[in-house]
XYZ file of C-alpha atoms in Angstrom:
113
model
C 122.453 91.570 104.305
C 124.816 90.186 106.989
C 124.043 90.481 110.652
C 126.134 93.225 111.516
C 124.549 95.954 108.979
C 120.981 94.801 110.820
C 123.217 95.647 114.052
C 123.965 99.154 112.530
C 119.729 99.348 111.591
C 118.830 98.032 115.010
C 121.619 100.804 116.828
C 119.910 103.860 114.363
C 116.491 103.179 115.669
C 117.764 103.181 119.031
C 119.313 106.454 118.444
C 116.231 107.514 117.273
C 114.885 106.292 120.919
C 117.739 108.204 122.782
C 117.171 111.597 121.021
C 113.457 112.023 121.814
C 114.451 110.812 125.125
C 116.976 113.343 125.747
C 114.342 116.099 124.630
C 111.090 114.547 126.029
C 111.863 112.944 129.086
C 110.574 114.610 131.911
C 110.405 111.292 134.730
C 113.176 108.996 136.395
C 111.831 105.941 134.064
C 111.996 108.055 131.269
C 115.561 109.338 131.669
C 116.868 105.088 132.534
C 115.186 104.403 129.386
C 116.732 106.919 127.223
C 120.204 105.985 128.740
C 119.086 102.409 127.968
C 118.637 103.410 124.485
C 121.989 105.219 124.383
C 123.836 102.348 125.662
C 122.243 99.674 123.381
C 122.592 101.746 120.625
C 126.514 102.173 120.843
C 126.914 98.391 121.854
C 125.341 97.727 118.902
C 127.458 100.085 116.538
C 130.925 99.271 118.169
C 129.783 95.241 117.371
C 129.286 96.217 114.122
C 132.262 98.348 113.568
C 134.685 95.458 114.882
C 133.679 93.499 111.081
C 132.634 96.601 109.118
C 134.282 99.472 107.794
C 133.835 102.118 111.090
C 133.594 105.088 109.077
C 130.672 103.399 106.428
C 128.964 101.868 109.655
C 129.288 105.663 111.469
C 127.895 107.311 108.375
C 125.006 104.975 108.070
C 124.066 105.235 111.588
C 124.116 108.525 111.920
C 121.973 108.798 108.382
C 119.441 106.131 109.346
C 118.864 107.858 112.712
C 118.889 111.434 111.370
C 116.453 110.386 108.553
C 114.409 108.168 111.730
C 114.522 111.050 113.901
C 112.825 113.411 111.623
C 110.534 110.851 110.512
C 109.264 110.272 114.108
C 109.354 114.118 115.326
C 106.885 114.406 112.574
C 104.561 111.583 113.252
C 104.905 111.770 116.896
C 105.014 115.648 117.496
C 103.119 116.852 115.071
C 106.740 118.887 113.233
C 105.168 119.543 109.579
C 106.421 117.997 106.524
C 108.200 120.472 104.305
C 109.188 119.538 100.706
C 112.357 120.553 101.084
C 112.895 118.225 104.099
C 111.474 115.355 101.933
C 113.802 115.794 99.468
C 116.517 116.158 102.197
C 115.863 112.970 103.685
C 115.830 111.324 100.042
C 119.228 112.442 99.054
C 120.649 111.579 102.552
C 118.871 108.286 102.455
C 120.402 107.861 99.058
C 123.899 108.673 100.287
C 123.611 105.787 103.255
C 122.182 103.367 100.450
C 125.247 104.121 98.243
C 127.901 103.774 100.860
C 126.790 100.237 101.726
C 126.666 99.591 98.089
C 130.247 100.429 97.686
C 131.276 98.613 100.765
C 132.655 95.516 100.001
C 131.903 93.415 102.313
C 135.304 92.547 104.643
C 136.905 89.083 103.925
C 137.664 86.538 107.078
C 140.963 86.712 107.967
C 142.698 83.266 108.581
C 143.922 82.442 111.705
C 147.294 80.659 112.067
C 147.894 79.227 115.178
């Protein structure tokens, strides 16, 4: 796995960061830190979508951090685990899996100066 799809992982659990800040902050420190979150996290996907496929990058993202953010509203906040929302997460987890399979990874592009 190159560096740029660990970019897109890094930006998703960011995003995960940013949207239980943007529900659960309630101080000053909390609120910089969730705009922290939000601005690392989009740094981090627009890097990767300048040597990636920006729709594939985009869908990951936003499946990693969907999948993340219902992971950690369960284990932080007590939300119960439903089957249905397991098997949810699974196929959506499978769909992010199979778009980076299918991805070929982008060739270097010569430059002729």
């Amino acid at each position: 796995m190159n560096k740029q799809w660990i970019s897109v992982i890094i930006a998703a659990c960011f995003e995960v960061g940013w949207v239980i800040g943007l529900k659960h902050a309630t101080s000053v420190l909390e609120w910089i830190g969730t705009v922290i979150a939000i601005f690392i996290s989009f740094y981090l996907l627009i890097k990767a979508g300048e040597h990636l496929p920006v729709g594939t990058v985009y869908a990951v993202f936003v499946g990693l951090g969907t999948a993340g953010t219902v992971c950690a509203d369960s284990l932080l906040f007590g939300e119960p685990w439903k089957l249905a929302k397991i098997i949810c997460i699974v196929v959506l987890l499978a769909g992010v899996v199979g778009l980076k399979l299918v991805t070929g990874e982008p060739k270097e592009q010569e430059v002729n100066e």
